[in-house]
Amino acid sequence: MTGVTSVPTEQDARSPSRAGLALATWRQHRTAIAGLLIVFAAVAIGLIVTGIQTHRAYAIYNQHHCIVTRLPMCHQIVIGPMNASSWALGKLTGAAVLPVLAGIFIGAPLMAREFETGAFRFSLAQGVSIRRQLACKLLVLGTVLAVASAAVGALIMWDVSPYEHIAVGRYSGLSYWWPAYFNNTVLMLPVWVLLDFGLGVLAGVVIKRLLPAVAAALVAAAAAAAGTTGYATSSPTGLYSNLLRVSAMTMRDGPSPFGHTTYNASWPQAVIGTASYPPYPPGSVQVTSWFAGPGGRPLSPKAELQLFNSIPDSVFRSLARTRAWVGARHITAWISYQPADRYWIFQSVLAAILLAVAAAAGFAAVWLAGRRR
Amino acid sequence: MTASAPPAGLRGEPLRPAGEKSARVAWRRLAWVTWRQQRTALAGLLALPAVAAIAMAAIAAPDYGSSYTDDPARVGLKSAVVLLLQLTPVLAGLFIGAPLIAREAEQGTLRLAWTQGADRTRWLLCRTVPVMVLLALAAAGLGLELRWWLRAGGWAVWYAGGQWLPQFFSLNPLPFAGWVTLSVSLGLLLGAAIRRTVPAMAAMLACYAALLSATSLWWRHGYLSPLLRVVPHATIVSGGGYGYGVGFSRGSGPGPYILGTRLGWPDGRPLSASQLNHTAAWFREHHIAVWMTYQPSNRYSTFQFIEFGWLVALSALLVGLTVVLISRRAA
């Protein structure tokens, strides 16, 4: 009796095609992808339902020329059907959770579970390197995530667009420069999703245990959001805030020595409540403000406080006299701002920076995965 | 030689080595095993509120002014502390509750755990109850510290009706402890039902978010029927617009929680949409007033007890369901 052993042919030894790898990725992760798409679809449906209501209310708002007039009923529309103060922020906050979900439920378990259960050894015997497998997974899942989140970002922009117009009309105070909105546009939301996804995958490859990797992905996503852009906090030292300072334009903040701003802790009580609109073009965002002394030199916060503390009590009681007293000392208010037409430039710059970080995290994960045994 | 007695196992008694008093594992030893198994997760989880607690103690200086006068970094820090505390129940459910059974089932170690001499009910109770009690106590302590911190910090939102806001109400000691308990028990049940870690975590997150949203937006308002009263010193203008600026707070402690305002007749009946289009003189002539529905401030503590009560009852129900589930399923 002769045993016949089949010799591997050239075709058998050939590594699987990209299409085959993509199919394997789909088969392996279809439940996770379906689950995530359900979440994205639920968010999209919510945005469409509330968006239709918002747009209807905005049509009524337009009928009454509310953007250029300030009738009492305009305010009622804003706080009533449009519910500007809560709905807009609620939607934006809800959308901001999507990148985190992608990071902890898709990114972190991607390799951590394989390492933890030992399944990666099996995948090593499939005729294709683990680096190539991971690269294919990143490509397929990243594309699905990017497309889905771009669709949600586009819906958010449509949904919130009436508030933008109101903000340009300076009625509700909402602005599309807000970090909460700025980071959820059709461009920025996919970038955030890819960044958190990439950080999650890297955490999984480094830690190789599921729960610690998920926790690390959560911390990384929070740190990236809060520390990098001032996304979750109003930190003035974040990347977003610092980017806005680049080439900001400067102008005198109106004829009043106090400028347009209504409240500052160090200001006299007499000027509180003198609300007025900022002098920069509609749609711009104010970056900084300061007081300048007689030579145009900016006052330090200490000098500013000393100046206001030296205003006599008798002057304090009258806004006109306070203005005259401060004006006589050649104190002027200044602001720097970014005009509206630079909005998409800033979007592109921030997106490029974050996308580079996401790509670096992905490459690091692929490289490290090949080294791990 | 004839055997006079059947072997121990055939008599329904557990097989055990001679000389051992009982095969039942002591509660204390089970608790010790629980601690050994979960110490890392617990330490990691408790580190977050610990950071929040230290941050609160460090930045609540007596001369700390209102939030409006704070610099942005400090306001951001305050928001981060509150956010961290709000995330604590979610993280407890995600990292303690959901993986407790799901992970063992996924890795196959459940078979080992259930053949160690402790029945499944004791095993489960011993693994969950101490953890839940510990987390609930930590949450209650943090809730107390947060209350002190917000008062000491002079946060304006903490006065008047601010304490009723969803983001603060659920951080009071009793509701906070209740939500932590609920999230762990919810994760536990879903982990036992799904038996896969990541899907169980995702399901827990979805269920918890849905329950918290529904409670904050709708159910909490109706624990007791809201009261109705006329808003004094309100100004009504033509077209149905109105304004009022009278505070109802006593200056300290929670103010009333205003659920809504509307124009109405002197007997409280609301005006129809067409009647809102009248002039200010018409409103004066017919003694139209601004009515508000509200929860009075003296119900604040009652609401906390109500919320704590149903949360703990629901948690007990979920743990009970988990016991039933794991008792009926094969390892």
XYZ file of C-alpha atoms in Angstrom:
704
model
C 0.000 0.000 0.000
C 1.343 3.336 -0.942
C 0.471 6.511 0.768
C -0.089 9.383 -1.520
C 0.613 12.795 -0.168
C -0.580 15.706 -2.187
C 2.089 18.231 -2.956
C 0.957 21.836 -2.697
C 0.596 23.339 -6.103
C 1.692 26.838 -6.942
C -1.892 27.962 -6.888
C -2.449 26.605 -3.354
C 0.637 28.308 -2.027
C -0.388 31.626 -3.450
C -1.659 34.037 -0.838
C -5.361 34.925 -0.894
C -6.427 37.782 -3.091
C -7.457 41.159 -1.688
C -11.072 40.385 -2.525
C -10.794 37.139 -0.581
C -9.331 38.957 2.391
C -12.051 41.580 2.228
C -14.676 38.839 2.142
C -13.082 37.149 5.143
C -13.086 40.466 6.998
C -16.740 40.950 6.192
C -17.626 37.413 7.311
C -15.681 37.822 10.535
C -17.035 41.219 11.495
C -20.442 41.377 9.863
C -22.272 41.326 13.211
C -20.212 44.204 14.577
C -20.617 46.150 11.327
C -24.355 45.496 11.274
C -24.671 46.572 14.919
C -22.762 49.752 14.290
C -24.739 50.524 11.155
C -27.953 50.071 13.154
C -26.714 52.669 15.657
C -25.755 55.053 12.853
C -29.097 54.461 11.139
C -30.972 55.146 14.389
C -29.089 58.414 14.793
C -29.828 59.281 11.161
C -33.545 58.586 11.560
C -33.628 60.702 14.710
C -31.899 63.531 12.861
C -34.316 63.325 9.944
C -37.419 63.346 12.168
C -36.281 66.258 14.300
C -34.745 68.007 11.299
C -38.072 68.117 9.475
C -39.667 69.759 12.540
C -36.823 72.250 12.793
C -37.005 73.174 9.119
C -40.783 73.650 9.310
C -40.367 75.961 12.299
C -37.616 77.796 10.465
C -39.960 78.363 7.514
C -42.372 80.095 9.920
C -39.430 82.024 11.329
C -38.567 83.213 7.827
C -42.184 84.118 7.059
C -42.023 86.666 9.860
C -38.633 87.984 8.688
C -37.232 87.085 12.062
C -33.632 87.168 10.877
C -33.784 90.896 10.319
C -36.442 91.802 12.874
C -36.724 91.090 16.570
C -40.415 90.494 17.186
C -41.329 88.801 20.485
C -42.838 85.890 18.582
C -39.488 85.217 16.905
C -38.049 84.421 20.274
C -41.033 82.173 20.975
C -40.306 80.221 17.781
C -36.672 79.801 18.722
C -37.337 78.576 22.250
C -40.534 76.726 21.291
C -40.745 74.660 18.095
C -37.084 74.998 17.250
C -36.070 74.554 20.864
C -32.690 75.920 19.989
C -31.175 75.818 23.424
C -31.652 72.119 24.067
C -32.273 70.226 20.828
C -29.315 71.515 18.868
C -26.849 70.892 21.652
C -28.456 67.541 22.480
C -28.136 66.332 18.903
C -24.549 67.462 18.643
C -23.638 65.858 21.953
C -25.315 62.622 20.893
C -23.407 62.570 17.616
C -20.154 63.158 19.473
C -20.578 59.748 21.113
C -20.394 57.907 17.764
C -16.586 58.094 17.408
C -16.169 56.761 20.937
C -18.485 53.832 20.181
C -16.495 53.038 17.043
C -13.296 53.074 19.087
C -14.402 50.884 21.973
C -16.733 48.415 20.253
C -15.073 48.021 16.839
C -11.488 49.216 17.206
C -10.347 47.845 20.558
C -11.782 44.307 20.239
C -10.552 43.903 16.652
C -7.192 42.410 17.594
C -7.399 42.275 21.393
C -9.951 39.470 21.272
C -7.865 37.518 18.759
C -4.814 37.813 20.960
C -6.732 37.010 24.147
C -8.422 33.900 22.779
C -5.367 32.787 20.847
C -7.279 32.880 17.553
C -4.498 34.910 15.970
C -2.362 31.760 15.828
C -4.994 30.189 13.633
C -5.051 33.197 11.365
C -1.252 32.969 11.052
C -1.693 29.644 9.320
C -3.949 30.980 6.608
C -1.270 31.730 4.078
C -1.304 35.456 4.617
C 0.664 37.504 7.080
C -1.065 38.967 10.115
C 0.030 42.437 9.002
C -1.723 42.010 5.684
C -4.825 40.667 7.388
C -4.946 43.589 9.798
C -4.317 46.118 7.032
C -7.237 44.665 5.083
C -9.475 44.768 8.158
C -8.536 48.386 8.818
C -9.237 49.297 5.205
C -12.627 47.584 5.013
C -13.902 48.620 8.434
C -12.427 52.119 8.117
C -14.183 52.644 4.790
C -17.530 51.475 6.164
C -17.143 53.678 9.249
C -16.041 56.708 7.249
C -18.915 56.467 4.763
C -21.546 55.919 7.476
C -20.254 58.736 9.655
C -19.952 61.111 6.680
C -23.631 60.462 5.960
C -24.511 61.229 9.581
C -22.315 64.351 9.458
C -24.123 65.561 6.342
C -27.461 64.976 8.065
C -26.305 66.899 11.108
C -25.326 69.851 8.924
C -28.733 69.803 7.224
C -30.517 69.362 10.525
C -28.752 72.224 12.306
C -28.549 74.554 9.304
C -31.497 76.727 10.429
C -29.659 77.453 13.665
C -26.666 78.611 11.622
C -28.821 81.153 9.853
C -30.234 82.298 13.164
C -26.739 82.578 14.565
C -25.662 84.641 11.584
C -28.714 86.749 12.310
C -27.345 86.962 15.849
C -30.508 85.949 17.532
C -30.012 82.685 19.319
C -26.286 82.933 19.907
C -25.658 79.508 18.351
C -22.678 79.392 16.055
C -21.251 76.855 13.654
C -17.839 77.684 15.063
C -18.786 75.965 18.322
C -16.480 73.000 18.904
C -19.558 70.793 19.358
C -20.742 71.621 15.835
C -17.328 72.171 14.267
C -16.352 68.581 15.101
C -19.537 66.982 13.748
C -19.588 68.201 10.154
C -19.476 65.965 7.074
C -15.692 66.304 7.115
C -14.843 66.199 10.810
C -17.150 63.451 12.075
C -15.574 60.734 9.857
C -12.137 61.962 10.875
C -13.010 61.643 14.570
C -14.498 58.202 13.963
C -11.351 57.053 12.163
C -9.120 58.535 14.851
C -10.922 56.790 17.703
C -11.102 53.592 15.668
C -7.358 53.715 14.974
C -6.522 54.431 18.607
C -8.777 51.551 19.676
C -7.048 49.100 17.310
C -3.638 50.243 18.520
C -4.721 49.806 22.154
C -5.883 46.284 21.354
C -2.626 45.328 19.630
C -0.498 46.757 22.435
C -2.501 45.465 25.411
C -3.718 42.173 23.885
C -6.520 41.842 26.466
C -10.079 42.784 25.663
C -11.358 44.719 28.663
C -8.168 46.672 29.387
C -7.976 47.496 25.677
C -11.563 48.770 25.654
C -10.826 50.869 28.744
C -7.651 52.221 27.145
C -9.543 53.044 23.939
C -12.116 54.922 25.994
C -9.446 56.915 27.800
C -7.610 57.614 24.530
C -10.793 58.849 22.846
C -11.630 61.097 25.793
C -8.079 62.422 25.961
C -8.011 63.105 22.223
C -11.329 64.924 22.397
C -10.714 66.940 25.523
C -7.033 67.603 25.277
C -6.548 68.087 21.572
C -9.382 70.299 20.529
C -11.280 71.576 23.483
C -14.056 69.313 22.225
C -15.344 68.358 25.639
C -13.991 71.256 27.664
C -13.599 74.921 26.983
C -9.861 74.768 27.474
C -8.194 77.707 25.700
C -5.010 75.685 25.269
C -6.485 73.082 22.935
C -5.437 72.592 19.342
C -8.719 73.948 18.045
C -8.419 77.147 20.075
C -4.788 77.590 19.088
C -5.545 77.029 15.401
C -8.105 79.791 15.512
C -5.431 82.200 16.692
C -3.432 81.746 13.485
C -3.594 84.955 11.444
C -6.643 86.170 13.322
C -7.847 89.570 12.178
C -7.904 92.483 14.606
C -10.352 95.347 14.914
C -11.567 97.906 17.418
C -14.485 96.501 19.418
C -16.963 99.281 18.720
C -16.930 102.873 19.918
C -17.612 101.991 23.569
C -14.484 101.680 25.707
C -16.014 98.490 27.080
C -16.601 96.921 23.685
C -19.629 94.771 22.957
C -19.191 92.133 25.641
C -21.687 92.390 28.435
C -20.086 90.743 31.398
C -16.679 90.459 32.925
C -15.926 89.868 36.574
C -13.547 92.789 36.799
C -15.867 95.294 35.171
C -17.918 97.899 37.007
C -21.502 96.941 37.731
C -22.667 99.927 35.708
C -21.646 98.370 32.403
C -23.182 94.966 33.003
C -26.261 94.523 30.898
C -25.260 96.836 28.062
C -25.689 94.148 25.430
C -24.743 94.946 21.876
C -23.697 92.995 18.817
C -20.031 92.442 18.010
C -18.757 94.610 15.180
C -17.137 91.844 13.105
C -18.874 90.501 9.959
C -21.720 88.004 10.498
C -20.615 84.403 10.688
C -17.192 85.266 12.106
C -15.918 83.945 15.394
C -14.260 86.008 18.080
C -10.896 84.603 19.124
C -9.658 86.965 21.822
C -10.432 90.369 23.313
C -8.319 92.822 25.255
C -8.104 96.401 26.458
C -5.478 98.750 25.135
C -3.972 101.723 26.930
C -3.226 105.166 25.538
C -0.444 104.000 23.188
C -2.479 101.090 21.874
C -0.472 98.756 24.079
C -2.581 95.876 25.508
C -3.282 96.106 29.226
C -2.324 93.169 31.373
C -5.167 91.585 33.390
C -3.629 93.094 36.526
C -3.470 96.567 34.996
C -7.035 96.152 33.759
C -8.234 95.275 37.239
C -6.325 98.173 38.804
C -7.844 100.575 36.306
C -11.409 99.485 37.001
C -10.847 99.427 40.751
C -9.718 103.022 40.576
C -13.018 104.230 39.141
C -14.665 106.399 41.828
C -17.928 105.152 43.333
C -19.783 108.251 42.208
C -18.853 107.471 38.576
C -19.875 103.828 38.919
C -23.521 104.689 39.386
C -23.924 105.972 35.840
C -23.032 104.053 32.691
C -22.514 107.294 30.719
C -20.152 108.703 33.318
C -18.254 105.425 33.579
C -17.806 105.358 29.814
C -16.660 108.963 29.809
C -14.229 108.321 32.678
C -12.674 105.323 30.935
C -12.745 107.037 27.517
C -10.917 110.055 28.915
C -7.996 107.799 29.784
C -7.840 106.607 26.133
C -8.765 103.053 27.026
C -10.080 101.119 24.037
C -11.462 97.615 23.578
C -10.096 95.357 20.841
C -10.999 91.969 19.465
C -9.436 89.453 17.119
C -11.630 87.244 14.969
C -11.678 84.726 12.137
C -13.977 85.605 9.231
C -16.641 83.206 7.997
C -14.922 82.460 4.679
C -12.070 80.706 6.488
C -14.387 78.105 8.037
C -13.625 75.263 5.630
C -9.909 76.057 5.644
C -9.851 75.452 9.385
C -11.956 72.326 8.938
C -9.463 70.977 6.393
C -6.404 71.778 8.489
C -7.776 70.163 11.635
C -9.061 67.179 9.640
C -5.643 66.666 8.040
C -3.872 66.764 11.415
C -6.266 64.294 13.047
C -6.305 62.034 9.993
C -2.521 61.893 10.094
C -2.672 60.818 13.745
C -5.298 58.187 12.877
C -3.153 56.864 10.022
C -0.096 56.771 12.291
C -2.076 54.782 14.876
C -3.182 52.356 12.151
C 0.329 51.897 10.759
C 1.722 51.418 14.275
C -0.926 48.786 14.976
C -0.122 46.903 11.743
C 3.612 47.037 12.424
C 3.246 45.956 16.061
C 0.850 43.151 15.145
C 3.550 41.625 12.941
C 6.029 41.670 15.807
C 3.695 40.082 18.366
C 3.745 36.323 18.831
C -17.238 -9.709 50.810
C -20.377 -7.818 50.214
C -20.749 -4.144 50.163
C -23.373 -3.158 52.712
C -23.921 0.410 51.708
C -24.125 2.131 48.341
C -21.410 4.645 47.434
C -21.925 8.179 48.729
C -22.651 9.642 45.323
C -25.496 7.260 44.688
C -27.206 8.286 47.938
C -27.470 11.829 46.662
C -24.649 13.101 48.852
C -21.798 15.035 47.334
C -18.620 13.154 46.807
C -15.960 14.540 49.121
C -12.749 13.371 50.702
C -13.020 11.652 54.051
C -12.629 13.962 57.013
C -13.909 17.103 55.314
C -16.780 18.686 57.240
C -18.680 20.156 54.346
C -18.238 20.558 50.599
C -20.032 23.911 50.665
C -17.599 26.707 50.116
C -17.852 29.329 52.840
C -19.247 32.752 51.919
C -16.084 34.331 53.200
C -13.946 32.255 50.866
C -16.199 33.055 47.949
C -15.869 36.737 48.769
C -12.113 36.322 48.855
C -12.159 34.698 45.407
C -14.370 37.536 44.152
C -11.883 40.064 45.406
C -8.939 38.232 43.865
C -10.687 37.987 40.517
C -12.074 41.487 40.289
C -9.562 43.608 42.150
C -8.020 45.035 38.984
C -11.351 45.999 37.444
C -12.576 47.430 40.748
C -9.382 49.374 41.317
C -9.527 50.751 37.793
C -13.152 51.715 38.139
C -12.776 53.271 41.579
C -9.774 55.238 40.356
C -12.029 57.421 38.220
C -14.312 58.671 41.005
C -11.253 58.900 43.218
C -9.707 61.297 40.724
C -12.957 63.261 40.693
C -13.038 63.285 44.505
C -9.462 64.536 44.743
C -10.099 67.148 42.056
C -13.157 68.376 43.951
C -11.264 68.592 47.221
C -8.363 70.373 45.536
C -10.186 73.075 43.607
C -13.044 73.999 45.925
C -11.452 76.973 47.625
C -13.710 78.974 50.000
C -13.317 82.174 48.005
C -14.202 80.455 44.790
C -16.689 82.670 42.985
C -19.650 81.909 40.767
C -19.060 79.922 37.599
C -19.623 83.034 35.518
C -16.529 84.636 36.952
C -14.308 81.589 36.572
C -11.702 81.350 33.894
C -12.490 78.856 31.103
C -9.968 76.283 32.322
C -11.623 76.071 35.750
C -15.101 75.920 34.254
C -13.816 73.134 31.999
C -12.389 71.305 34.991
C -15.714 71.541 36.810
C -17.538 70.195 33.783
C -14.997 67.386 33.482
C -15.511 66.395 37.135
C -19.294 66.291 36.738
C -18.944 64.340 33.484
C -16.610 61.854 35.153
C -19.143 61.263 37.903
C -21.961 60.857 35.401
C -19.918 58.248 33.560
C -19.240 56.209 36.706
C -22.482 54.151 36.584
C -22.000 53.504 32.864
C -18.449 52.331 33.375
C -19.505 50.138 36.297
C -22.024 48.396 34.066
C -19.619 48.141 31.143
C -16.539 46.902 32.935
C -17.933 45.128 36.022
C -21.493 44.038 35.248
C -21.485 42.973 31.607
C -18.242 40.946 31.582
C -18.911 39.190 34.898
C -20.706 36.206 33.366
C -20.276 36.943 29.651
C -16.495 36.762 29.776
C -16.459 33.525 31.740
C -19.022 32.031 29.358
C -17.055 33.194 26.315
C -13.774 31.786 27.578
C -15.328 28.590 28.886
C -14.173 29.172 32.471
C -17.789 29.161 33.627
C -17.690 25.367 33.615
C -14.769 25.461 35.983
C -16.360 28.089 38.209
C -19.604 26.170 38.573
C -17.955 22.936 39.635
C -16.045 24.298 42.591
C -18.503 23.303 45.324
C -20.578 26.473 45.460
C -23.953 26.374 43.769
C -24.632 28.892 41.017
C -26.879 31.136 43.087
C -24.331 31.494 45.880
C -21.566 31.936 43.358
C -23.448 34.720 41.615
C -24.641 36.512 44.752
C -21.211 36.379 46.281
C -19.649 37.809 43.161
C -22.158 40.603 42.662
C -23.590 41.759 45.977
C -20.317 42.858 47.637
C -19.266 44.649 44.461
C -22.621 46.387 44.127
C -22.643 47.423 47.790
C -19.094 48.739 47.538
C -19.846 50.730 44.395
C -23.122 52.051 45.829
C -21.373 53.247 48.980
C -18.648 54.907 46.914
C -21.293 56.557 44.750
C -23.243 57.824 47.763
C -20.061 59.238 49.265
C -19.182 60.951 46.014
C -22.700 62.338 45.777
C -22.292 63.893 49.209
C -18.919 65.322 48.273
C -20.312 66.725 45.030
C -23.141 68.426 46.919
C -20.646 70.014 49.304
C -18.347 70.962 46.426
C -21.028 72.670 44.367
C -22.224 74.626 47.383
C -18.715 75.584 48.469
C -17.838 76.506 44.908
C -20.859 78.754 44.663
C -22.037 77.196 41.452
C -25.031 79.253 40.467
C -26.710 76.266 38.839
C -26.823 74.512 42.180
C -29.254 77.058 43.530
C -32.817 77.866 42.410
C -34.071 75.037 40.155
C -30.637 73.863 39.054
C -30.537 70.905 41.415
C -33.463 69.378 39.548
C -31.592 69.315 36.257
C -31.102 65.704 35.082
C -27.317 65.941 35.099
C -27.318 66.945 38.777
C -30.347 65.133 40.178
C -28.949 61.701 39.356
C -25.714 62.619 41.165
C -27.413 63.069 44.537
C -26.245 60.368 46.967
C -29.310 58.118 46.828
C -30.068 58.276 43.073
C -26.345 57.997 42.315
C -26.070 54.812 44.369
C -29.254 53.523 42.731
C -28.032 54.120 39.182
C -24.694 52.434 39.888
C -26.499 49.407 41.306
C -28.853 49.287 38.362
C -26.130 49.516 35.740
C -24.187 46.620 37.288
C -27.275 44.423 37.548
C -28.346 45.347 34.011
C -24.918 44.421 32.666
C -25.038 41.207 34.666
C -28.355 40.101 33.182
C -27.399 41.015 29.630
C -24.053 39.265 30.024
C -25.822 36.121 31.236
C -28.315 36.299 28.386
C -25.921 37.127 25.536
C -22.849 35.301 26.876
C -20.473 37.337 24.701
C -18.549 40.219 26.219
C -18.542 42.965 23.617
C -22.185 42.524 22.501
C -23.219 42.407 26.176
C -21.345 45.656 26.848
C -22.949 47.320 23.823
C -26.419 46.111 24.818
C -25.872 47.306 28.383
C -24.837 50.735 27.152
C -27.883 51.020 24.889
C -30.350 49.856 27.566
C -28.839 52.070 30.249
C -28.841 55.141 27.995
C -32.468 54.514 27.026
C -33.565 54.041 30.643
C -31.663 57.070 31.919
C -33.005 59.271 29.106
C -36.591 58.148 29.637
C -36.310 58.714 33.390
C -34.674 62.119 33.063
C -36.950 63.447 30.345
C -40.337 61.994 31.310
C -40.742 59.605 34.243
C -39.042 61.638 36.957
C -41.417 64.566 36.408
C -44.348 62.350 37.257
C -43.221 60.670 40.498
C -45.827 62.895 42.143
C -48.457 64.938 40.308
C -47.105 68.400 39.493
C -48.735 71.428 41.076
C -50.253 74.371 39.218
C -50.067 78.010 40.264
C -50.168 81.522 38.889
C -46.823 83.176 38.236
C -46.879 86.513 40.082
C -45.772 89.761 38.455
C -45.734 88.336 34.929
C -45.969 90.642 31.927
C -48.173 89.604 28.997
C -47.777 91.378 25.665
C -49.879 91.366 22.504
C -49.635 88.138 20.550
C -49.391 85.929 23.625
C -45.799 86.618 24.558
C -45.037 86.863 28.246
C -42.171 87.254 30.617
C -41.568 86.777 34.306
C -38.552 87.312 36.431
C -39.615 86.429 39.942
C -37.532 83.768 41.624
C -39.238 81.171 43.782
C -36.163 80.016 45.576
C -35.695 80.592 49.283
C -32.106 81.543 48.593
C -30.614 78.258 49.743
C -31.365 74.669 48.895
C -33.307 73.548 45.872
C -35.911 75.822 44.360
C -39.018 74.519 42.631
C -38.681 72.623 39.383
C -40.695 74.484 36.754
C -41.988 71.968 34.215
C -43.778 74.427 31.973
C -45.585 77.742 31.720
C -48.582 78.809 29.648
C -51.267 81.437 29.518
C -54.590 80.524 31.123
C -57.901 81.804 32.419
C -58.263 82.705 36.086
C -59.563 79.179 36.800
C -56.493 77.635 35.209
C -57.962 76.570 31.863
C -55.398 77.070 29.060
C -56.029 79.535 26.248
C -56.600 78.173 22.772
C -54.158 78.992 19.952
C -56.526 81.556 18.422
C -57.019 83.307 21.773
C -53.271 83.893 22.029
C -53.448 86.398 19.165
C -55.298 89.011 21.247
C -53.877 92.303 22.381
C -52.297 92.985 25.767
C -55.399 94.970 26.764
C -57.634 91.941 26.088
C -55.448 89.797 28.311
C -55.657 92.368 31.118
C -59.417 92.734 30.731
C -60.015 88.972 31.022
C -57.519 88.545 33.877
C -55.432 86.177 31.840
C -52.476 84.955 33.876
C -49.289 83.000 33.340
C -49.714 79.565 34.901
C -46.885 77.255 35.693
C -46.765 73.553 36.452
C -44.007 72.721 38.878
C -42.661 70.388 41.479
C -42.230 72.248 44.775
C -38.853 72.375 46.447
C -39.987 70.372 49.493
C -40.406 67.320 47.263
C -36.735 67.219 46.360
C -35.783 64.655 49.016
C -38.954 62.626 48.436
C -38.110 62.339 44.749
C -34.640 61.061 45.629
C -36.093 58.353 47.857
C -38.603 57.379 45.172
C -35.889 57.105 42.536
C -33.589 55.163 44.822
C -36.441 52.834 45.758
C -37.429 51.817 42.253
C -33.854 51.600 41.064
C -32.923 49.199 43.859
C -36.113 47.196 43.343
C -35.411 46.921 39.624
C -31.811 45.939 40.340
C -32.982 43.175 42.676
C -35.380 41.986 39.984
C -32.620 41.915 37.378
C -30.292 39.972 39.687
C -33.147 37.563 40.396
C -33.704 37.075 36.672
C -29.995 36.437 36.244
C -30.129 33.766 38.951
C -33.020 32.089 37.179
C -31.255 32.348 33.842
C -27.982 30.811 34.943
C -29.751 28.114 36.931
C -31.603 26.912 33.864
C -28.829 27.142 31.336
C -26.102 24.609 30.817
C -22.593 25.777 31.503
